[in-house]
mmCIF file of C-alpha atoms and ligand atoms in Angstrom:
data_model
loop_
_atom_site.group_PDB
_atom_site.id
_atom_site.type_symbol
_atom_site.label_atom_id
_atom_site.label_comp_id
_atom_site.label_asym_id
_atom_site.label_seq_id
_atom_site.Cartn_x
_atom_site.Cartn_y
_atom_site.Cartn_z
ATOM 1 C CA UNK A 1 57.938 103.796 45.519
ATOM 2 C CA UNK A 2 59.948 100.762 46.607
ATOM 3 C CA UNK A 3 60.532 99.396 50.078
ATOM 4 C CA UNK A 4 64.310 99.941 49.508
ATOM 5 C CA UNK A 5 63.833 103.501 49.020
ATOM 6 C CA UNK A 6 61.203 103.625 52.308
ATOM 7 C CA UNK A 7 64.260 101.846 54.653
ATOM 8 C CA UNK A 8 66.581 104.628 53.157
ATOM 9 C CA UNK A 9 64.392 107.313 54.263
ATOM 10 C CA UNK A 10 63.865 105.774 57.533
ATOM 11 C CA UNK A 11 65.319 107.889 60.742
ATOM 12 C CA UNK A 12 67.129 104.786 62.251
ATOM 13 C CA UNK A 13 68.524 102.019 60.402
ATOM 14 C CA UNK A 14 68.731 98.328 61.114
ATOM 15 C CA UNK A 15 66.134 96.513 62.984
ATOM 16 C CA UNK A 16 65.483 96.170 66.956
ATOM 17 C CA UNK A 17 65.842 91.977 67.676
ATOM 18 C CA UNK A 18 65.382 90.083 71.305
ATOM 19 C CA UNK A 19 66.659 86.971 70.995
ATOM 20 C CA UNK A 20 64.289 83.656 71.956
ATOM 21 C CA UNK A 21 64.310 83.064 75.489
ATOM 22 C CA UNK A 22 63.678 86.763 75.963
ATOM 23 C CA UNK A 23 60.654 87.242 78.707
ATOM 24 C CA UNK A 24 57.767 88.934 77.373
ATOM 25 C CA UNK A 25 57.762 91.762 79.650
ATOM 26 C CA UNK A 26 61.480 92.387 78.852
ATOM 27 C CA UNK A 27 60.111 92.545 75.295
ATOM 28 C CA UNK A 28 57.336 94.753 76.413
ATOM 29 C CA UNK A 29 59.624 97.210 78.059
ATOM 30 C CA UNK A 30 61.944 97.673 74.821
ATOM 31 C CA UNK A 31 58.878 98.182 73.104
ATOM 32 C CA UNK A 32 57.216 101.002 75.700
ATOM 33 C CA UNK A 33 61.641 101.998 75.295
ATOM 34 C CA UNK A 34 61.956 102.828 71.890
ATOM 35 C CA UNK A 35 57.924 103.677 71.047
ATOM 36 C CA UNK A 36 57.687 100.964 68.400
ATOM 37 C CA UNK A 37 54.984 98.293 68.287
ATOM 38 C CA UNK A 38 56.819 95.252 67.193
ATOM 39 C CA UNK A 39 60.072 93.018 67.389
ATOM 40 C CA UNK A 40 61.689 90.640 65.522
ATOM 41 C CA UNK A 41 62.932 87.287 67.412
ATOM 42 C CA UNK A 42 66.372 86.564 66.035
ATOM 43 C CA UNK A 43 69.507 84.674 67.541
ATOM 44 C CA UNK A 44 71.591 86.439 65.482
ATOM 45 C CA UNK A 45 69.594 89.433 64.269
ATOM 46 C CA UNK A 46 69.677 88.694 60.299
ATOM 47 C CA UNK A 47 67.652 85.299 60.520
ATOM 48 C CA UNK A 48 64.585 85.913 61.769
ATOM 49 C CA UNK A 49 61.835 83.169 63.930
ATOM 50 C CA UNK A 50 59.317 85.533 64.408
ATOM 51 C CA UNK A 51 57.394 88.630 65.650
ATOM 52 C CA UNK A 52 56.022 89.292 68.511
ATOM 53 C CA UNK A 53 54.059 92.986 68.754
ATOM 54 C CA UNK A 54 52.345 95.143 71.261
ATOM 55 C CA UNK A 55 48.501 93.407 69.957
ATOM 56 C CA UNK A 56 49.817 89.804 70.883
ATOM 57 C CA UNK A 57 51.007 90.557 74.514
ATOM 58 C CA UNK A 58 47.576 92.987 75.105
ATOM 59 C CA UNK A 59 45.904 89.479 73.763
ATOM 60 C CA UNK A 60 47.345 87.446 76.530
ATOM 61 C CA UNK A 61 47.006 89.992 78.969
ATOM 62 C CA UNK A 62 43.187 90.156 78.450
ATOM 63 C CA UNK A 63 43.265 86.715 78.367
ATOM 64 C CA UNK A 64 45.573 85.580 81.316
ATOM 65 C CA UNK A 65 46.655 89.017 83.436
ATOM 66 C CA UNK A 66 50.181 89.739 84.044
ATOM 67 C CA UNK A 67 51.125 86.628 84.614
ATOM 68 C CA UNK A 68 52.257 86.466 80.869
ATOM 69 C CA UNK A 69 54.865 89.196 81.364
ATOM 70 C CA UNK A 70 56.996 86.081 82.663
ATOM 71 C CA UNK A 71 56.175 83.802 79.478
ATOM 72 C CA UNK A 72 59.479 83.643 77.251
ATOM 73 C CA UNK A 73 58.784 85.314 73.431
ATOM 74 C CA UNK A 74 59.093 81.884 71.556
ATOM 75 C CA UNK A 75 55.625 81.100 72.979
ATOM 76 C CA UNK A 76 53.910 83.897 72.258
ATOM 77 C CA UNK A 77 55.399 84.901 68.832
ATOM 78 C CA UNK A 78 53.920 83.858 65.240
ATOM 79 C CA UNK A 79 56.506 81.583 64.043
ATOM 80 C CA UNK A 80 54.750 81.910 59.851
ATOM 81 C CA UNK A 81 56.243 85.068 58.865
ATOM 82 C CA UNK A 82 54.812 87.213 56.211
ATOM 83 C CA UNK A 83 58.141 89.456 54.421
ATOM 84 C CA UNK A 84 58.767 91.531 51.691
ATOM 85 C CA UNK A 85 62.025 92.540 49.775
ATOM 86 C CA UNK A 86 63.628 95.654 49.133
ATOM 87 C CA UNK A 87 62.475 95.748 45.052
ATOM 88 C CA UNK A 88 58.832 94.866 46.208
ATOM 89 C CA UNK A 89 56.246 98.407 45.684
ATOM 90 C CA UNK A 90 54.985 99.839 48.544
ATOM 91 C CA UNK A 91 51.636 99.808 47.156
ATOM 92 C CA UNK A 92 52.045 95.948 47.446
ATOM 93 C CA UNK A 93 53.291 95.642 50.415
ATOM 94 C CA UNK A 94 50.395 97.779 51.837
ATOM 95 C CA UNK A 95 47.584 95.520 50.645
ATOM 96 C CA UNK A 96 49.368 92.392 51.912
ATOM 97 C CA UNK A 97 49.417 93.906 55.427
ATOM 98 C CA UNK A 98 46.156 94.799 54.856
ATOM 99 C CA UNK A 99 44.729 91.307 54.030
ATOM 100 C CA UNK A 100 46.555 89.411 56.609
ATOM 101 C CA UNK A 101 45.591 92.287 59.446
ATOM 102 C CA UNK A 102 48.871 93.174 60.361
ATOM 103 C CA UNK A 103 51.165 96.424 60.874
ATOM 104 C CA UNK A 104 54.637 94.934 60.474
ATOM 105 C CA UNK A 105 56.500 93.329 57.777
ATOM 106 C CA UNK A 106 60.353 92.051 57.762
ATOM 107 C CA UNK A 107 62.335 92.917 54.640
ATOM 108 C CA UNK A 108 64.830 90.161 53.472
ATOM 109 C CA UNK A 109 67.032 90.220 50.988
ATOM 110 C CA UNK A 110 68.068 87.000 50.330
ATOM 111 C CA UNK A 111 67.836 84.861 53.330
ATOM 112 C CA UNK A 112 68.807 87.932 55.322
ATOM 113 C CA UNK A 113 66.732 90.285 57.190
ATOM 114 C CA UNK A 114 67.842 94.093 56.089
ATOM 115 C CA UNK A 115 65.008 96.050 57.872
ATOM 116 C CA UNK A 116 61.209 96.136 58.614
ATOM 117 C CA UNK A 117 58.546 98.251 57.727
ATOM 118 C CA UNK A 118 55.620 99.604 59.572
ATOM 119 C CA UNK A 119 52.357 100.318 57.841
ATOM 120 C CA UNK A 120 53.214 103.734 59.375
ATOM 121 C CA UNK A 121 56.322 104.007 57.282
ATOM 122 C CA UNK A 122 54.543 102.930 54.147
ATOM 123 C CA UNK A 123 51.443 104.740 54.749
ATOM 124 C CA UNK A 124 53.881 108.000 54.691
ATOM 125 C CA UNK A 125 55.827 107.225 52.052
ATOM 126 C CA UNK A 126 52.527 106.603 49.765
ATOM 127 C CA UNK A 127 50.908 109.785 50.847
ATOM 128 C CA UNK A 128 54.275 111.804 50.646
ATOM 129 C CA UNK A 129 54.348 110.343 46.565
ATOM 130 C CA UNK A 130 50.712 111.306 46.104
ATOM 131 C CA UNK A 131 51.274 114.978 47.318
ATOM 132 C CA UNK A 132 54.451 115.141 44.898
ATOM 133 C CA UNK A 133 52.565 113.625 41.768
ATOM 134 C CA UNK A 134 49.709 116.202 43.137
ATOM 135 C CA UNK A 135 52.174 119.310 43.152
ATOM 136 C CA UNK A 136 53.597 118.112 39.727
ATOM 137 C CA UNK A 137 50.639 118.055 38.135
ATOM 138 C CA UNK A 138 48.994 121.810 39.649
ATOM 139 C CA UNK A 139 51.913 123.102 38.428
ATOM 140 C CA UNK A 140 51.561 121.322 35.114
ATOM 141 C CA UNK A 141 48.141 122.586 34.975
ATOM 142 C CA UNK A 142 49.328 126.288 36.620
ATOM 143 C CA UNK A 143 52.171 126.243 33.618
ATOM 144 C CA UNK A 144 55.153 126.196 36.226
HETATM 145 P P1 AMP B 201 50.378 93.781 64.268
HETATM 146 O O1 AMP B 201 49.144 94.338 63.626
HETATM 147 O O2 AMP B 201 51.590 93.952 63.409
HETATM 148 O O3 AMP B 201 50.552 94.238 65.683
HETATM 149 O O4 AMP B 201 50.216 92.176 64.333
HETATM 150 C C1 AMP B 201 48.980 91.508 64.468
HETATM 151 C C2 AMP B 201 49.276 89.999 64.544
HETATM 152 O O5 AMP B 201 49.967 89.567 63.351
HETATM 153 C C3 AMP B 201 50.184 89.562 65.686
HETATM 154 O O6 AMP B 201 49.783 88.287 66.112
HETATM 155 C C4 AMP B 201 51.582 89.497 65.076
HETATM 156 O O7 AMP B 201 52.433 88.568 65.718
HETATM 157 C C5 AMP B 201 51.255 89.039 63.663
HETATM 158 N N1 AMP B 201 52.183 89.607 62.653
HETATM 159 C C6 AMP B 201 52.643 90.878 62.580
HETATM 160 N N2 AMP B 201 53.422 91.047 61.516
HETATM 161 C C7 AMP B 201 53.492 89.849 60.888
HETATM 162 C C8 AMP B 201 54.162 89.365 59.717
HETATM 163 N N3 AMP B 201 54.900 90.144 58.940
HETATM 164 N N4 AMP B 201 53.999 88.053 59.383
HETATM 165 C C9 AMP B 201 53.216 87.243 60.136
HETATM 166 N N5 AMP B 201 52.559 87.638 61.236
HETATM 167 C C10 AMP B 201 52.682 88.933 61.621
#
């Protein structure tokens, strides 16, 4: 399965963007908006700076209390971005998110951002391959 083919299947297309000089809790409330856990910081929503996601704004509100809402994304985001492209394997893609810890990954094709996974998204997609290949081969087996 290929991240190209995971973005196809996805429900919404494109990817959410603030742009820097966003406030954090503006970011927060897009993300508590649209139930996702992370956003790209963009100025013109195909070139990306950063991320900035739900575990980096709990982080400084442990840390510092709500005072952080009014912090500005640029300062809070992580500026060394990990991507992907669209001809990379899921399977890939799923043990570089899970060395480096994380849940999101931008795709770019190019120098242009064209979508970003979850670990959600590829976790499905894996499993939804494995119960295929596991119906294919029962029926094999069953003669089908
Ligand atoms: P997450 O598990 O995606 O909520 O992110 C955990 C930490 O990794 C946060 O500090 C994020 O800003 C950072 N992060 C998330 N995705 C990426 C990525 N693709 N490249 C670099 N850092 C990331």
């Amino acid at each position: 399965m290929l991240i190209s083919q995971i973005l196809k299947d996805k429900p919404t297309q494109g990817v959410l963007t603030v742009v820097p000089g966003t406030t954090v809790g503006a970011a927060a409330n897009i993300l508590s908006d649209k139930r996702i856990g992370g956003l790209i910081v963009s100025q013109d929503g195909v070139h990306p700076l950063g991320i900035i996601t739900e575990r980096d704004i709990v982080r400084e509100l442990g840390r510092r209390g709500s005072v952080c809402l009014e912090d500005k994304v640029d300062d809070m985001m992580t500026t060394a971005l990990v991507t992907c492209g669209p001809g990379d394997r899921a399977i890939k893609v799923l043990q570089v998110m899970t060395e480096h810890r994380f849940r999101h990954m931008p795709v770019v094709d190019g120098d242009e951002m064209v979508g970003l996974v979850s670990i959600g998204d590829v976790v499905k997609a894996r499993l939804d391959e494995l119960g295929s290949q596991a119906e294919a081969l029962k029926n094999m087996i069953m003669g089908y």
